[in-house]
PDB file of C-alpha atoms in Angstrom:
ATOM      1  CA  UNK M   1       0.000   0.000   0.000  1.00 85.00           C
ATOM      2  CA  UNK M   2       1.120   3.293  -1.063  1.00 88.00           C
ATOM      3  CA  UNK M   3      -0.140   6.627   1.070  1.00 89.00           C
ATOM      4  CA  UNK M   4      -0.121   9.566  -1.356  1.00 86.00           C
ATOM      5  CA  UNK M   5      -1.283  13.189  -1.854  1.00 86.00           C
ATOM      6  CA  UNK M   6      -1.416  13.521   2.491  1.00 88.00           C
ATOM      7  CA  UNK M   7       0.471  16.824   2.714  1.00 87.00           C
ATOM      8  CA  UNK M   8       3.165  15.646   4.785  1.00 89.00           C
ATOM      9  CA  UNK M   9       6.335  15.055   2.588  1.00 86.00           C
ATOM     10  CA  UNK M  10       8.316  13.826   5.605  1.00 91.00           C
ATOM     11  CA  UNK M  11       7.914   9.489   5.403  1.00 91.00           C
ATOM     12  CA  UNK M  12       9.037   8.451   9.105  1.00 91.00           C
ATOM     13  CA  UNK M  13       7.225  11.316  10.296  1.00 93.00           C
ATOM     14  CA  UNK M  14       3.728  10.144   8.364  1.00 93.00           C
ATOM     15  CA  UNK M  15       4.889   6.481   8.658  1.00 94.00           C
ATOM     16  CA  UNK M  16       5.395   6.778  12.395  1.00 94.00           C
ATOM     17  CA  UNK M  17       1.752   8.731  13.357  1.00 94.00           C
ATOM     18  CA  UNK M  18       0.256   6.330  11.071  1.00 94.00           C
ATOM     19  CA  UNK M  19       1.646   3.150  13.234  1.00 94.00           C
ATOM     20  CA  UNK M  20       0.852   5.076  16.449  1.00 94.00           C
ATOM     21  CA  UNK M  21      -2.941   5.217  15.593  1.00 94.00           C
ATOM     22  CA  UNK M  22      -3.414   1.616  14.526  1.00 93.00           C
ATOM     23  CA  UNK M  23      -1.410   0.709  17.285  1.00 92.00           C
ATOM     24  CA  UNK M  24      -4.155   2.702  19.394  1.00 92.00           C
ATOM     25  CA  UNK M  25      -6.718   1.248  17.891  1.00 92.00           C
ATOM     26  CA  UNK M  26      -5.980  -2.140  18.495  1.00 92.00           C
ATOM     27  CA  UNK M  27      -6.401  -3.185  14.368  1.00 92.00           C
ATOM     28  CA  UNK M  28      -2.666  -4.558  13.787  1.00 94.00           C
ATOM     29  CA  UNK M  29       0.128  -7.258  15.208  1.00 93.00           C
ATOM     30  CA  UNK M  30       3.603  -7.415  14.505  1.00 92.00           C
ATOM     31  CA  UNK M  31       3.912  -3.976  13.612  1.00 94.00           C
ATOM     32  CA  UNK M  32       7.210  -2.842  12.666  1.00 91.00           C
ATOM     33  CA  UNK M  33       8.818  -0.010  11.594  1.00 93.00           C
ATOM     34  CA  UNK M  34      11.573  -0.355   8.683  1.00 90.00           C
ATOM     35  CA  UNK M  35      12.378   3.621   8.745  1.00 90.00           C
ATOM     36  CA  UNK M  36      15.903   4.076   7.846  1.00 87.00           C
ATOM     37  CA  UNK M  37      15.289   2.103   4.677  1.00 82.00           C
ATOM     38  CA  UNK M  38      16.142   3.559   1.454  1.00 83.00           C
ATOM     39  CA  UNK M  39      12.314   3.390   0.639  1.00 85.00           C
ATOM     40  CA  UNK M  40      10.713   3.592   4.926  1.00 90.00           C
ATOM     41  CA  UNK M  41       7.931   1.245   5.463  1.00 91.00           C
ATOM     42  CA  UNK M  42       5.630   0.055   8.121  1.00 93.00           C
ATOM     43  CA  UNK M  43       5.019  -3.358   8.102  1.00 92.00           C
ATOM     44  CA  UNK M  44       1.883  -5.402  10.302  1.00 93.00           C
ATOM     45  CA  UNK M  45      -0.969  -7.980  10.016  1.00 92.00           C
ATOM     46  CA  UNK M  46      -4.829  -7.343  10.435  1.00 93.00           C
ATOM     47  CA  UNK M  47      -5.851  -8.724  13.728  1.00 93.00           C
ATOM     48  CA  UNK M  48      -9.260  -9.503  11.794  1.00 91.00           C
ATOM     49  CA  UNK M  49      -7.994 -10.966   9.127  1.00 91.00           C
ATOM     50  CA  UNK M  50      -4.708 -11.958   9.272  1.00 89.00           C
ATOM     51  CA  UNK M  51      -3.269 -10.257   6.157  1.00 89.00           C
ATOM     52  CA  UNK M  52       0.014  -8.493   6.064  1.00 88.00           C
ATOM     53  CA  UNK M  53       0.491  -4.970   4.638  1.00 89.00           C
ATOM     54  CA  UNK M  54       3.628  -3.525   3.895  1.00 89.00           C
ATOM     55  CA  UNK M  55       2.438   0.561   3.742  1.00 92.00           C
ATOM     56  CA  UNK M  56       4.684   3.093   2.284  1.00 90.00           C
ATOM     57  CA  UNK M  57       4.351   6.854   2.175  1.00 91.00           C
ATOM     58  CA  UNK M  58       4.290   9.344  -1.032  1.00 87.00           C
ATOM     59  CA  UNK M  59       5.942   7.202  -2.653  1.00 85.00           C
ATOM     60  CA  UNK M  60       5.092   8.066  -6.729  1.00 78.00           C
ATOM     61  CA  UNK M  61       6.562   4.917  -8.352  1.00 79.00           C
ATOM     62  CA  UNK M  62       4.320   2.529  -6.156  1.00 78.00           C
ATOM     63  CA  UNK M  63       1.543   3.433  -8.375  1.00 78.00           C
ATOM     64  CA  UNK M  64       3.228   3.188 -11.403  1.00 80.00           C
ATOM     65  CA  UNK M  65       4.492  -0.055 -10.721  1.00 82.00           C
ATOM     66  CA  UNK M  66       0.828  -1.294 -10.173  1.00 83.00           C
ATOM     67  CA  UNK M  67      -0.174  -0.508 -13.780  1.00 86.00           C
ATOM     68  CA  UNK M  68       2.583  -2.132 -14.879  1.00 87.00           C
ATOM     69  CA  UNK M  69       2.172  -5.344 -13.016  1.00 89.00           C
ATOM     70  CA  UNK M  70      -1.376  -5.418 -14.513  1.00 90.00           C
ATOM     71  CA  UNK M  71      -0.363  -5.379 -17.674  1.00 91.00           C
ATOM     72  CA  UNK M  72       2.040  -7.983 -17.605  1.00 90.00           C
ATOM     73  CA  UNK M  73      -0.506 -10.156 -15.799  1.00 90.00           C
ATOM     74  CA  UNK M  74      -2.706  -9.551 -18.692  1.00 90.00           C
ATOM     75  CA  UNK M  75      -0.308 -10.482 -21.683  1.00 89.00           C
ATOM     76  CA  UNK M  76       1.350 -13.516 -19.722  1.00 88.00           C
ATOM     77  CA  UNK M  77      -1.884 -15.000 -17.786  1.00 90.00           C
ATOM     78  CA  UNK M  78       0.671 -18.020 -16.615  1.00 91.00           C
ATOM     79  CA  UNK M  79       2.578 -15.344 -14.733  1.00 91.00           C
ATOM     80  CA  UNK M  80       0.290 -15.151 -11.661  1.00 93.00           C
ATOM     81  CA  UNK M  81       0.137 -19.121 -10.644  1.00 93.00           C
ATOM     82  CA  UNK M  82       4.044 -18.712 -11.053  1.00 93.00           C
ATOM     83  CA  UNK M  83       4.799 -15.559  -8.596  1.00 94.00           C
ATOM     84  CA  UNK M  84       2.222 -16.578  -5.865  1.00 93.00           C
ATOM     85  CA  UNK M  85       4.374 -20.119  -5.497  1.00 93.00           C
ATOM     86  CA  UNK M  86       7.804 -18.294  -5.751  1.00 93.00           C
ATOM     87  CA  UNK M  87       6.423 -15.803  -3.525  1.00 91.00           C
ATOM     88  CA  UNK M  88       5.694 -18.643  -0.969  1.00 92.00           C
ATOM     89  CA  UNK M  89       9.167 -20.290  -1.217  1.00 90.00           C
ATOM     90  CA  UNK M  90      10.813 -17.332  -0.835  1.00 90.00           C
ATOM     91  CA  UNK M  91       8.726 -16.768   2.629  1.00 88.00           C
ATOM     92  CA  UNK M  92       9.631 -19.918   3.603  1.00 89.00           C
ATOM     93  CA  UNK M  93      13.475 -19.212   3.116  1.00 87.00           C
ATOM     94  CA  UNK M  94      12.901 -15.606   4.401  1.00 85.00           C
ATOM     95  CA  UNK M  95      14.391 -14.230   1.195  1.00 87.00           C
ATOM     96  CA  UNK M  96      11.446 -12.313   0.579  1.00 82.00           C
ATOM     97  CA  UNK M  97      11.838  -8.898   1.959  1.00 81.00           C
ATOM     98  CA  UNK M  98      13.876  -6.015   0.189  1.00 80.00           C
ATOM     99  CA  UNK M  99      15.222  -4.530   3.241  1.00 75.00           C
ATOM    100  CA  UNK M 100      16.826  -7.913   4.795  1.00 79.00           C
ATOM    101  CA  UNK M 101      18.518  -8.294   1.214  1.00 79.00           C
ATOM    102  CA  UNK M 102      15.799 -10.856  -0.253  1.00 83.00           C
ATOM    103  CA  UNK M 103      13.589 -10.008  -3.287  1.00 86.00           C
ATOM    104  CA  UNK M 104      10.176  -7.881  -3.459  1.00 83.00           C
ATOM    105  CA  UNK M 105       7.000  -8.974  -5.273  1.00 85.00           C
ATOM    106  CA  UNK M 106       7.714  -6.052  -8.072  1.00 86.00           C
ATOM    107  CA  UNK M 107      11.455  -7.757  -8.458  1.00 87.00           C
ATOM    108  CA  UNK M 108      10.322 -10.928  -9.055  1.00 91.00           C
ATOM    109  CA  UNK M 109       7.604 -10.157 -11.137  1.00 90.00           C
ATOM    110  CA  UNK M 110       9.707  -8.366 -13.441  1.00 89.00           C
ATOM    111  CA  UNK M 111      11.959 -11.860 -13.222  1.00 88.00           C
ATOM    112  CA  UNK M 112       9.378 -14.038 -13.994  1.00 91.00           C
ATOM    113  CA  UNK M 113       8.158 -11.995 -16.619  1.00 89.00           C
ATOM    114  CA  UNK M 114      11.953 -11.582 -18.727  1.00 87.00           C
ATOM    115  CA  UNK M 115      11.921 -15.314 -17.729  1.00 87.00           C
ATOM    116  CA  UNK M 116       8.443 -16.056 -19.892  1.00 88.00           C
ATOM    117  CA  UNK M 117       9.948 -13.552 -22.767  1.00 85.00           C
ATOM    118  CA  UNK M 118      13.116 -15.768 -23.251  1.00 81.00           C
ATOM    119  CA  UNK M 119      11.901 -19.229 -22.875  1.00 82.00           C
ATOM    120  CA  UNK M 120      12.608 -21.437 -25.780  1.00 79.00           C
ATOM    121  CA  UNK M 121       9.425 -22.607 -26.486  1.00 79.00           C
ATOM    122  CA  UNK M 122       8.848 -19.468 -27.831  1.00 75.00           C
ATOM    123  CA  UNK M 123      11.674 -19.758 -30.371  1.00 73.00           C
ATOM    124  CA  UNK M 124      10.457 -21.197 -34.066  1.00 71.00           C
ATOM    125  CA  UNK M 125      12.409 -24.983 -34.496  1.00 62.00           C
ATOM    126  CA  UNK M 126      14.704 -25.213 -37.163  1.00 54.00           C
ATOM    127  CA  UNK M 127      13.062 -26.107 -39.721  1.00 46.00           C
ATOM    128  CA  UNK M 128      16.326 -26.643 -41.793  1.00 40.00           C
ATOM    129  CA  UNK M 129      16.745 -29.727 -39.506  1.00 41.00           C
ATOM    130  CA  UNK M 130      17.484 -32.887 -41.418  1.00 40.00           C
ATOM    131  CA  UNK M 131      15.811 -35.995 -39.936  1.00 41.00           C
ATOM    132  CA  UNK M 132      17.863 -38.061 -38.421  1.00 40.00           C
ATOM    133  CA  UNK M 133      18.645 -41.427 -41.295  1.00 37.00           C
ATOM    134  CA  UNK M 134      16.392 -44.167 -40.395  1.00 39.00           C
ATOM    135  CA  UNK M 135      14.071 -42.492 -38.874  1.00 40.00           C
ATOM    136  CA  UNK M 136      15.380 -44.326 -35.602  1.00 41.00           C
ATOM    137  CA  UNK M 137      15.923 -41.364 -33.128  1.00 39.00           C
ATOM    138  CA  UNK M 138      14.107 -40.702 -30.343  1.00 38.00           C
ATOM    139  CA  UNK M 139      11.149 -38.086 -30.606  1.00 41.00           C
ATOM    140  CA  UNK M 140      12.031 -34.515 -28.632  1.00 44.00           C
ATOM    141  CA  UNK M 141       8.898 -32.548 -27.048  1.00 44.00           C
ATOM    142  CA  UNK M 142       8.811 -29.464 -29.013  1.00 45.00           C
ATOM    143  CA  UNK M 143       7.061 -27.839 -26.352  1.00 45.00           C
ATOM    144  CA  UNK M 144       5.077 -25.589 -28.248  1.00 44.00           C
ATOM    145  CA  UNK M 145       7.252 -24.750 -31.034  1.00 42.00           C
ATOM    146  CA  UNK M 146       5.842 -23.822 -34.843  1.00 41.00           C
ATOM    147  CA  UNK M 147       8.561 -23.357 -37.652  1.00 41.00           C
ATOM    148  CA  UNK M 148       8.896 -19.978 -39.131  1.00 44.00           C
ATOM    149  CA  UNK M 149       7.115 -18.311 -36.377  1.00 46.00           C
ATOM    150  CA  UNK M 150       8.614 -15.374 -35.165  1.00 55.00           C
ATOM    151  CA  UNK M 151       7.396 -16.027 -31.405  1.00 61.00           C
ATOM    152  CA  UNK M 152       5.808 -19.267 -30.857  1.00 75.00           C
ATOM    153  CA  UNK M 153       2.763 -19.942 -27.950  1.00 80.00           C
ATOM    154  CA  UNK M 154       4.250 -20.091 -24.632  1.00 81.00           C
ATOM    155  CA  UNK M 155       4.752 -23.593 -23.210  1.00 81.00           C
ATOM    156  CA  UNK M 156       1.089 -24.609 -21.165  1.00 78.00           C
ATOM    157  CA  UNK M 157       3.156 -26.685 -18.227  1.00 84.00           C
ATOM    158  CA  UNK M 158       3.390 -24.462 -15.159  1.00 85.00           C
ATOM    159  CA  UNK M 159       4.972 -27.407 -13.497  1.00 86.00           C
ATOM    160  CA  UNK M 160       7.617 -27.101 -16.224  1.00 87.00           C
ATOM    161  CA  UNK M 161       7.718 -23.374 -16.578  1.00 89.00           C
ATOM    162  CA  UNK M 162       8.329 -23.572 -12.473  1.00 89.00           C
ATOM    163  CA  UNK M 163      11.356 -25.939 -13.305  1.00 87.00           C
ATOM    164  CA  UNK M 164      12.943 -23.702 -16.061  1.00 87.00           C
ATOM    165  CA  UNK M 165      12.425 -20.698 -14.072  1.00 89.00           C
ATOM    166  CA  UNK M 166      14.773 -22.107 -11.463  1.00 86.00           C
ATOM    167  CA  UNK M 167      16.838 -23.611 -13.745  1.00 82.00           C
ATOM    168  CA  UNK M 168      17.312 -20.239 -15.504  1.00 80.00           C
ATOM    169  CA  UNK M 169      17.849 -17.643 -12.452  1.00 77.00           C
ATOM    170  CA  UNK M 170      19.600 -20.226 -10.421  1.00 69.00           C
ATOM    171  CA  UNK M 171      22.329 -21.694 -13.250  1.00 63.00           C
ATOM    172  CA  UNK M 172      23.083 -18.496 -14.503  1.00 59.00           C
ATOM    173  CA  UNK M 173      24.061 -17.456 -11.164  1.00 56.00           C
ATOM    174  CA  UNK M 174      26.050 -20.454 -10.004  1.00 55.00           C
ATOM    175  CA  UNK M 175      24.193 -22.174  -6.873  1.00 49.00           C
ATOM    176  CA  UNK M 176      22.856 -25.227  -6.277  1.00 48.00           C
ATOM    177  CA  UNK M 177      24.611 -26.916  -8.977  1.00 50.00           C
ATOM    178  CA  UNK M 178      23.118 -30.210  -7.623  1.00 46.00           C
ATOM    179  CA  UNK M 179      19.590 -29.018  -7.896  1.00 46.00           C
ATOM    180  CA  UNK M 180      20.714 -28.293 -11.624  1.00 44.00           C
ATOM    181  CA  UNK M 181      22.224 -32.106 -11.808  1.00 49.00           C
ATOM    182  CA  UNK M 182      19.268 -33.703 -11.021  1.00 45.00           C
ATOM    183  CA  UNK M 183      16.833 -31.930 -13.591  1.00 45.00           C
ATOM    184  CA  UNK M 184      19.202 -32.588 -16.093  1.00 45.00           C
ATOM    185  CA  UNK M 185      18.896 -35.865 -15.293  1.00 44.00           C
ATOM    186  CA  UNK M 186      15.047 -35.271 -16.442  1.00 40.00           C
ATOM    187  CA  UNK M 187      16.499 -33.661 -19.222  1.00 39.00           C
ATOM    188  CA  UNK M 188      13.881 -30.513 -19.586  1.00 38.00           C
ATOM    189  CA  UNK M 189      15.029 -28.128 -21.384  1.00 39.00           C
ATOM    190  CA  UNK M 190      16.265 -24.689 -20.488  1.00 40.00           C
ATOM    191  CA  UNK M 191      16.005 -21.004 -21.552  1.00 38.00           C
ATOM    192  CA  UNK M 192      18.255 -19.331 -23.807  1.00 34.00           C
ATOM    193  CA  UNK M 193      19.873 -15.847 -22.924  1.00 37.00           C
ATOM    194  CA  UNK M 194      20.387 -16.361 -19.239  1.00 39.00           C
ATOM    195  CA  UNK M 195      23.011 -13.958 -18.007  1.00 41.00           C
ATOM    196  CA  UNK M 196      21.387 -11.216 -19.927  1.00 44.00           C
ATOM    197  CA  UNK M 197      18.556 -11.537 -18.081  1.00 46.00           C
ATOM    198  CA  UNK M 198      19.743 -11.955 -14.779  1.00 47.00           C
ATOM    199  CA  UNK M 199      21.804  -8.262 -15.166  1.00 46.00           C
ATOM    200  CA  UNK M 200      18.752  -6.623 -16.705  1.00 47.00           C
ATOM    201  CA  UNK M 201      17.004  -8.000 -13.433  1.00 50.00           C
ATOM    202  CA  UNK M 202      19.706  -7.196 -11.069  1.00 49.00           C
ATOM    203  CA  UNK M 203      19.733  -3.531 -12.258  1.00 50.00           C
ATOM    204  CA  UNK M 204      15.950  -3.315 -11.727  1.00 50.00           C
ATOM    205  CA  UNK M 205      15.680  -4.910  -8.306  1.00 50.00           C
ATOM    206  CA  UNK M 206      18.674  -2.974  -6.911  1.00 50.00           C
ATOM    207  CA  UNK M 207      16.044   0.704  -7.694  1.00 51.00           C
ATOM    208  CA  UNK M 208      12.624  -1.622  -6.376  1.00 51.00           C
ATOM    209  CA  UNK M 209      11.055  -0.161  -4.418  1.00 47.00           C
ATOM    210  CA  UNK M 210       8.008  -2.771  -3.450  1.00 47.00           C
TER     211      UNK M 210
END
């Protein structure tokens, strides 16, 4: 949640009377307040309800990023079943909040959505492919793929999608390599233009602010 257009340009000082008067109230738990934060926030739960709210004041970009994210979700429907479960693993790891060092939901949105841009099954096949003499060889999953398309339908499989995304962000960065062993093993395939990505990303996380 973004607070805007409230007259009071200081953040801790808006951030800080607005924490006092839920705390008053008696509406919020595990309040805390992230102030000295490139971007301050207030962070608590709904007694009611249990839902967390991270609340940030006059901040113009919060906005922006919203209509944004809504657009993406509309060209890459696939995108939201994908974020929501690397939002939860991220939780469970505690690598999801920006000021502890861990990635924000705008960060990883932005992630999955270079991710979904680059994945091969949105690359024509080679059609200039000669078949393979006797016809013997084993059949590959094309995964979507239409010769002489200039971008092909994305692959349908968010299980696989899920797979590739790790195998792209994680690979290109060097950990787990036995994580990476073992889906090789299943031999799925993985995206193309990797490290490009991952700097594009990097650059974009390191000015998130949500």
């Amino acid at each position: 949640i973004v607070v805007v257009n409230t007259g009071v340009n200081n953040p801790a000082k808006g951030l800080k009377a607005l924490a006092q008067a839920l705390s008053q109230r008696g509406l919020v738990r595990n309040l805390q307040q992230i102030l000295t934060a490139r971007v301050p926030i207030i962070k608590f739960e709904l007694i009611d309800s249990g839902l967390a709210f991270d609340v940030a004041w006059e901040v113009r970009s919060g906005p922006q990023g919203a209509g944004v994210v809504k657009q993406l979700l509309a060209q890459w429907p696939v995108m939201k079943p994908l974020v929501l479960v690397l939002k939860v693993f991220l939780t469970q790891r505690e690598l999801n909040e920006v000021y502890a060092g861990g990635i924000g939901s705008y960060s990883l949105i932005i992630m999955v959505a270079a991710f979904l841009q680059l994945h091969t099954s949105r690359r024509p096949s080679d059609s200039s492919a000669a078949p393979a003499a006797g016809g013997g060889g084993s059949k590959k999953r094309s995964r979507g793929r239409a010769s002489g398309d200039v971008a092909c339908a994305l692959e349908s499989n968010v299980g696989l999608l899920l797979l590739d995304f790790f195998r792209c962000v994680c690979a290109s960065l060097s950990v787990f390599p036995w994580f990476w062993r073992s889906l090789d093993a299943v031999a799925f395939p993985s995206v193309v233009a990797r490290q490009p990505m991952v700097v594009a990303v990097s650059a974009v996380a390191s000015r998130s602010t949500i």
